[in-house]
Short mmCIF file of C-alpha atoms in Angstrom, two decimals:
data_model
loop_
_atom_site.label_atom_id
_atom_site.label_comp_id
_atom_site.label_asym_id
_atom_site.label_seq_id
_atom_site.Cartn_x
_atom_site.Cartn_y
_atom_site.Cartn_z
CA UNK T 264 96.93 113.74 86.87
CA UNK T 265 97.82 110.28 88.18
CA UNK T 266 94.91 108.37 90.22
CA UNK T 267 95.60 107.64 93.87
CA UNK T 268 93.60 104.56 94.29
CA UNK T 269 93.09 101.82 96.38
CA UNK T 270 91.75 99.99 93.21
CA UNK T 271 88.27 99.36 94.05
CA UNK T 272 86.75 96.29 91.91
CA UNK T 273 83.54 96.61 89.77
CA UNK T 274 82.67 92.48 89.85
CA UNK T 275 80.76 93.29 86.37
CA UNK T 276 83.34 94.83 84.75
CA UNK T 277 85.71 92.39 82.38
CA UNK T 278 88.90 91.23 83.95
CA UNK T 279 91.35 93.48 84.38
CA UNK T 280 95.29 93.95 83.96
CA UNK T 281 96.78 95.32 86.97
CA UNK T 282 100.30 95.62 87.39
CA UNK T 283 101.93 96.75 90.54
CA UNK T 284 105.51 98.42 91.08
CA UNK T 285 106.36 97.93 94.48
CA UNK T 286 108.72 99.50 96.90
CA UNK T 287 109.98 102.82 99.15
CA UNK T 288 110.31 104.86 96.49
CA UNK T 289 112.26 107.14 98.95
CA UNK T 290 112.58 109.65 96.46
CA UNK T 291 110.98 108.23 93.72
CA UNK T 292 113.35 108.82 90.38
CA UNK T 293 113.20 108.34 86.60
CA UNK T 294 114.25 104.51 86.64
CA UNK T 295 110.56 103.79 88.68
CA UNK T 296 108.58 105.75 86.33
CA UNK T 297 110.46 104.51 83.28
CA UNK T 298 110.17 100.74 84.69
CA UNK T 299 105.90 101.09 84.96
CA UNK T 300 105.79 103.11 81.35
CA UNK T 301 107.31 100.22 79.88
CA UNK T 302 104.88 97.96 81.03
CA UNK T 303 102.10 99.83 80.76
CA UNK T 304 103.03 100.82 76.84
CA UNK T 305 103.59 96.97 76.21
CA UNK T 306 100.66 96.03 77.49
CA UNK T 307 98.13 98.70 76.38
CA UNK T 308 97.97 97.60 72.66
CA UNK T 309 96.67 94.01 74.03
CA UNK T 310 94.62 95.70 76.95
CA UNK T 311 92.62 97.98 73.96
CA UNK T 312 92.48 94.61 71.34
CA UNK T 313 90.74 93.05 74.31
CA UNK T 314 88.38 95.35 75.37
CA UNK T 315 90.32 95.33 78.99
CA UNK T 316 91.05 97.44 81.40
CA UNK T 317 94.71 98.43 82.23
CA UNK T 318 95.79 99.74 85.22
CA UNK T 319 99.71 100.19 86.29
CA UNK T 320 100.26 101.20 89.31
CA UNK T 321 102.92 102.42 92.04
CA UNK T 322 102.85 100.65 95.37
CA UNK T 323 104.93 102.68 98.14
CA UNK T 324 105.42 100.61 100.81
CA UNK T 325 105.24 101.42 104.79
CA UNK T 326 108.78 100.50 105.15
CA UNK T 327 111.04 97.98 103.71
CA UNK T 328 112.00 95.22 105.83
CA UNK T 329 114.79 95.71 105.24
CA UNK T 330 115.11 98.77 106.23
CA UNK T 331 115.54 101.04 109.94
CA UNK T 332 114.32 104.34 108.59
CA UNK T 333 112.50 105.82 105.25
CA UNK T 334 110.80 108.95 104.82
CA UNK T 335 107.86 109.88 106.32
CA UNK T 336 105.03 108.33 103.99
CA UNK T 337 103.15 111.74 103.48
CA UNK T 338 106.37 113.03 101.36
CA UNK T 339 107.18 109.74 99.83
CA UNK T 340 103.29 110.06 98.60
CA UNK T 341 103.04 113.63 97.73
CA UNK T 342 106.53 113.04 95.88
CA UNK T 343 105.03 110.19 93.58
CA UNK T 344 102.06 112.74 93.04
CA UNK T 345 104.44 115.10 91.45
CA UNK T 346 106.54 112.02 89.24
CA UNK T 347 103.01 110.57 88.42
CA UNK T 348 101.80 113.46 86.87
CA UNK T 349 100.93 113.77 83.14
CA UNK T 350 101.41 109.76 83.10
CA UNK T 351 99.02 107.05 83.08
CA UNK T 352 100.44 105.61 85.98
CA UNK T 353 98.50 105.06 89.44
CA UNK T 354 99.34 105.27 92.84
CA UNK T 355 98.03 102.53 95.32
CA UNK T 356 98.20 103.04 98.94
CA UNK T 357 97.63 99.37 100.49
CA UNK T 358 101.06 99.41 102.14
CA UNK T 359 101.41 102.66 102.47
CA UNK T 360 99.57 103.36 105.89
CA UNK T 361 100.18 100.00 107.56
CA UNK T 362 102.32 99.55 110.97
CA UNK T 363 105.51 98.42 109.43
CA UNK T 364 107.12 96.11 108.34
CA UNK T 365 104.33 95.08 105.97
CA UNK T 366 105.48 92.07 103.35
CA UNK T 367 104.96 91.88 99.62
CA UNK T 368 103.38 88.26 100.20
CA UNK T 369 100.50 89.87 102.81
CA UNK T 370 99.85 91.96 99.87
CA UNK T 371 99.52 89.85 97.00
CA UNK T 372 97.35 87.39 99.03
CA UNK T 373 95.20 90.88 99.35
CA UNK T 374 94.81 91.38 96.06
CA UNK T 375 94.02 88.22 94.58
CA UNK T 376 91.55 88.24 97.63
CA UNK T 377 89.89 91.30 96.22
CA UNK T 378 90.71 90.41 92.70
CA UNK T 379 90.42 86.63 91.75
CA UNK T 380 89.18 86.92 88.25
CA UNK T 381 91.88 90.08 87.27
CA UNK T 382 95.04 89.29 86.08
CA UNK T 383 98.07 90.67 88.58
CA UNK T 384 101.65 91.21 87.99
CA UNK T 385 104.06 92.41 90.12
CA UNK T 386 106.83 94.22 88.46
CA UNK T 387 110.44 93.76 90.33
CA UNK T 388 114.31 94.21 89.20
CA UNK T 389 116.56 91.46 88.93
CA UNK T 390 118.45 92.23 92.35
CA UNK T 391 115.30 91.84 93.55
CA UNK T 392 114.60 88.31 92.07
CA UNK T 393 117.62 87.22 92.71
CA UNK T 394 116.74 87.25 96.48
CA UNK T 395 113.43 86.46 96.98
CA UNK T 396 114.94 83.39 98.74
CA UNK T 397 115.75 85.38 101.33
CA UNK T 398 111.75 87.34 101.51
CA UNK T 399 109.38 86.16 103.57
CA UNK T 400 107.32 83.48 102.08
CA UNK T 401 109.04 84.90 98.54
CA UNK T 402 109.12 82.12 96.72
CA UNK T 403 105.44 81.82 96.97
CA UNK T 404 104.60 85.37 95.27
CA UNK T 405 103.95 83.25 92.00
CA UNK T 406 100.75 81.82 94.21
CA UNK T 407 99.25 84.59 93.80
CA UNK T 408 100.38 86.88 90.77
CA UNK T 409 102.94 87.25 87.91
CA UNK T 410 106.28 88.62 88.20
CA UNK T 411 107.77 90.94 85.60
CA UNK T 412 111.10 91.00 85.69
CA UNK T 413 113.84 93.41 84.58
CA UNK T 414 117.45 92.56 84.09
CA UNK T 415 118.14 96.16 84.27
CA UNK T 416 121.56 95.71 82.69
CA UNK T 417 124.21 98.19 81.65
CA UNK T 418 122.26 101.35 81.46
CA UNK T 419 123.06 104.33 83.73
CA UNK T 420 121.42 107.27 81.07
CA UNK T 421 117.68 108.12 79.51
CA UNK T 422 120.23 108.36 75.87
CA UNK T 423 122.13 104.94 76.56
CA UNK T 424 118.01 103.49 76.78
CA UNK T 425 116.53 105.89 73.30
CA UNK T 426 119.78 104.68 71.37
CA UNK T 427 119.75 100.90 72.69
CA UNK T 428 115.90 100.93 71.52
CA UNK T 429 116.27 102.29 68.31
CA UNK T 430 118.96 99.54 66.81
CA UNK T 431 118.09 96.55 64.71
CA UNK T 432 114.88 94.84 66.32
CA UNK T 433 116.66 91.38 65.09
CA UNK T 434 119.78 91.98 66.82
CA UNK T 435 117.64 92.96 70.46
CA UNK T 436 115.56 89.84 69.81
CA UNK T 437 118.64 87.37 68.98
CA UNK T 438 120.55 88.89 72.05
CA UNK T 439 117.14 88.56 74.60
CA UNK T 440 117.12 85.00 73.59
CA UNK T 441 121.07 84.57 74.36
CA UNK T 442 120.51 86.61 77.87
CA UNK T 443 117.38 85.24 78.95
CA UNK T 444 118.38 82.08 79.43
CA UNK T 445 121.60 83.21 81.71
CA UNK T 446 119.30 85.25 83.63
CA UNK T 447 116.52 82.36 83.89
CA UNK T 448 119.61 80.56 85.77
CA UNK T 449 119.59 83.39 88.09
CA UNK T 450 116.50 82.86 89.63
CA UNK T 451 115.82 80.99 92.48
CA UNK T 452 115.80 77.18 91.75
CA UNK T 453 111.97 77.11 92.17
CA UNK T 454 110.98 79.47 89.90
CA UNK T 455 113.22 78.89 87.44
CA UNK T 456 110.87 76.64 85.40
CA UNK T 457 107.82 79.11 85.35
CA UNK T 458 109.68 81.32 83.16
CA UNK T 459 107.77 82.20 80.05
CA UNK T 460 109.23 83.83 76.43
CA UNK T 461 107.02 86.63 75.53
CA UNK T 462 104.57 88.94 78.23
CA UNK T 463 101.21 87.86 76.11
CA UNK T 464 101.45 84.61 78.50
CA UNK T 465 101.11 86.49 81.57
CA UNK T 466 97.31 87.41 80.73
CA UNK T 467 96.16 83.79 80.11
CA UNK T 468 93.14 82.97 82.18
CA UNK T 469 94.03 81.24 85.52
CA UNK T 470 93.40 77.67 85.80
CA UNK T 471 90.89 78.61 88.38
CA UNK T 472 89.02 81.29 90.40
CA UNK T 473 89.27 81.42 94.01
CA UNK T 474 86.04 79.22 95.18
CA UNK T 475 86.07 80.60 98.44
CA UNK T 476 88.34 83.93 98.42
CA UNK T 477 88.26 84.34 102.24
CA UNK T 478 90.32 80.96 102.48
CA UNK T 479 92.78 81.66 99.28
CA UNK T 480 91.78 78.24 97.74
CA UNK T 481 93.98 78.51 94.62
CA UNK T 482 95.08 76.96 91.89
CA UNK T 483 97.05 79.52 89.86
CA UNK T 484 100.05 78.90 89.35
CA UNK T 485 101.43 82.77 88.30
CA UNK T 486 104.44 83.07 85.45
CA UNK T 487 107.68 84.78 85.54
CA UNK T 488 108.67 86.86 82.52
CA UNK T 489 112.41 88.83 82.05
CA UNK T 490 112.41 91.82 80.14
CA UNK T 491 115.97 92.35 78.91
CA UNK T 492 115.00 95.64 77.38
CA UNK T 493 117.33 97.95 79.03
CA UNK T 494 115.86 100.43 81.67
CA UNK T 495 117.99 102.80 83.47
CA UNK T 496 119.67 101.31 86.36
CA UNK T 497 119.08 104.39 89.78
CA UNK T 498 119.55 103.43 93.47
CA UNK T 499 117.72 105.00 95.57
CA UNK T 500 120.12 105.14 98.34
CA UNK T 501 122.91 106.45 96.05
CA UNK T 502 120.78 109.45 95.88
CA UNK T 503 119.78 110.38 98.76
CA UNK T 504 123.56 110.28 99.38
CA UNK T 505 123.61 112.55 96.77
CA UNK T 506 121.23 114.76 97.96
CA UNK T 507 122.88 114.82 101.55
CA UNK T 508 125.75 115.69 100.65
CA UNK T 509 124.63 118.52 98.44
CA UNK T 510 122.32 119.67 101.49
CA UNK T 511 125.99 119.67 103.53
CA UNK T 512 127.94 121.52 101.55
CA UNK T 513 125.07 123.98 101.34
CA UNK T 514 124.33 124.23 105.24
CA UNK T 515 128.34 125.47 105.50
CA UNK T 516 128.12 128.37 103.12
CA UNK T 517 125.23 129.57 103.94
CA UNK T 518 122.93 130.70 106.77
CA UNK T 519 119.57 128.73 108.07
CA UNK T 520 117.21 131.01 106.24
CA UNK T 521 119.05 131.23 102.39
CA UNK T 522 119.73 127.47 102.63
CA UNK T 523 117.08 126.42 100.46
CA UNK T 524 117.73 128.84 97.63
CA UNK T 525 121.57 128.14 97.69
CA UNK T 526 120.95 124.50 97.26
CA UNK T 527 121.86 123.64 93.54
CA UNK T 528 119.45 124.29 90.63
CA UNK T 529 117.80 121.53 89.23
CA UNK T 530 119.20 123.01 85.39
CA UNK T 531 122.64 122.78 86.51
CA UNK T 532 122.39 119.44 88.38
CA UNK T 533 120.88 118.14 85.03
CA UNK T 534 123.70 119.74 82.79
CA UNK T 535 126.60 119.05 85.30
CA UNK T 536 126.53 115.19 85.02
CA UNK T 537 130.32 115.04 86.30
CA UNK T 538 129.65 115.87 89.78
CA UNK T 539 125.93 114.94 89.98
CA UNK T 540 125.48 111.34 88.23
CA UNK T 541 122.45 110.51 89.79
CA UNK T 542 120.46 113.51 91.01
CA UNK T 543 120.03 114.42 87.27
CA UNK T 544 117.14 111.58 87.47
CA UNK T 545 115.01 113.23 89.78
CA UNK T 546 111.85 115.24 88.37
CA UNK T 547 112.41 118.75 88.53
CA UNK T 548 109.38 119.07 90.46
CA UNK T 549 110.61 116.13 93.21
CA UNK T 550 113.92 117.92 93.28
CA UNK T 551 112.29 121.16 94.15
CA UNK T 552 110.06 119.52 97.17
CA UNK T 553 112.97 117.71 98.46
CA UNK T 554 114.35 121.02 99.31
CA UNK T 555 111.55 122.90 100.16
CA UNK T 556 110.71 120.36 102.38
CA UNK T 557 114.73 119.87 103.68
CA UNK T 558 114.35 116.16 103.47
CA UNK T 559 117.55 113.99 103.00
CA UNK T 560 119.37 116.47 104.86
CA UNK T 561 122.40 115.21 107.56
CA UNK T 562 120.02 116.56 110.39
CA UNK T 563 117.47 114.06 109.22
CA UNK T 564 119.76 110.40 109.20
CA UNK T 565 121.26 111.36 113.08
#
């Protein structure tokens, strides 16, 4: 079972690796989960050589600011509950109860407050990256923690990502090299230049603690680092569009109280990847409480 935590700090503990996956998750789908796995299996091995703790986590937001409407938090939460389970992977609720909108920069600064020794990173996608211009106070993230980045290129399947990973580790490493760089050059001017090669630089020590952690005196000086292993590439919004329009052709063939059981099986969405490209990535169990619960439904987006 995942942990839902709000990642309380034991000050004699040694410093810990925490790594946060941020946003609505609104539903959460494979691509999330797959994103934080890969992390948290690339770091373990270092985490257990040095006696650390690891702890990778899922950070659902209030609402994105760039958003008008998400899903009510207690079904984005009990959603990630059900894609969390069997996994490693945490769930931290700092954003999640906050009047929105609540910014990525207000959290960071929160958890370097409550963890100055601990090394942070906070996982994003390219698209992401490429804008955080355009975030409030983005470009000042790397104040506080790391960033791991992922190009997220070319993959749309869970068998594009298996067969990609098992090919000649030379030719992945030779073409990260050639990609990096063009990717580096994506990144806002300013944080162009903290871009490091390999994720073992991310859990140097910081230059220094906070010396008084109520007025974020800080030197750190976080590090950017671009996985171009490929990790399936999901929007969010593309289904939910998915999932309405399932829920409409449903609500015209049949009547109020069969709607639920006429909506599609979860087997045939995953075998019928023609009509249904992206639903296919939702947990089975997810799928099932999206339409037990009716959410993502036409009535729900008037």
């Amino acid at each position: 079972m995942p942990t839902i935590t709000n990642d309380r700090h034991d000050k004699h503990s040694a410093p810990t690796i925490r790594a946060y996956l941020g946003g609505s998750f609104d539903p959460v789908h494979s691509g999330h989960v797959q994103m934080a796995m890969t992390v948290y299996h690339c770091l373990l091995p270092i985490a257990t050589l040095q006696q650390r703790d690891l702890r990778v986590s899922l950070l659902p937001n209030a609402r994105s600011p760039f958003k008008t409407h998400s899903t009510d938090p207690a079904h984005r939460l009990a959603m990630l509950k059900l894609a969390t389970r069997n996994t490693p992977l945490q769930i931290n609720e700092l954003e999640l109860w906050q009047t929105p909108p609540v910014y990525t920069i207000d959290s960071v600064r929160t958890l370097r407050q409550r963890y100055p020794n601990d090394c942070l990173i906070f996982i994003m996608g390219m698209d992401s990256a490429r804008s955080l211009d355009q975030w409030k106070d983005g470009l000042r993230l790397t104040d506080y923690v790391n960033l791991w980045i992922f190009s997220r290129h070319g993959m749309n399947s869970v068998s594009d990502v298996y067969n990609d990973v098992r090919a000649d580790n030379l030719v992945e490493e030779n073409l990260t090299k050639q990609e990096t760089a063009v990717l580096q050059a994506q990144l806002p001017t300013p944080l162009q230049n903290l871009v490091i090669d390999v994720p073992t630089e991310l859990l140097l020590p910081t230059s220094q603690t906070l010396a008084d952690s109520s007025a974020l005196k800080n030197a750190y000086k976080g590090h950017i680092y671009i996985d171009n292993r490929p990790v399936t590439a999901i929007s969010s919004t593309e289904l939910r569009q998915q999932l309405q329009s399932m829920t409409n052709c449903s609500n015209t063939t049949a009547p109020a109280e069969t709607q639920i059981t006429s909506v599609t099986p979860i087997n045939a969405i995953i075998s019928n990847t023609t009509s249904n490209p992206f639903v296919k990535w939702l947990n089975p169990a997810v799928y099932h409480y999206i339409i037990a619960h009716q959410l993502y439904s036409a009535a729900q987006f008037r």
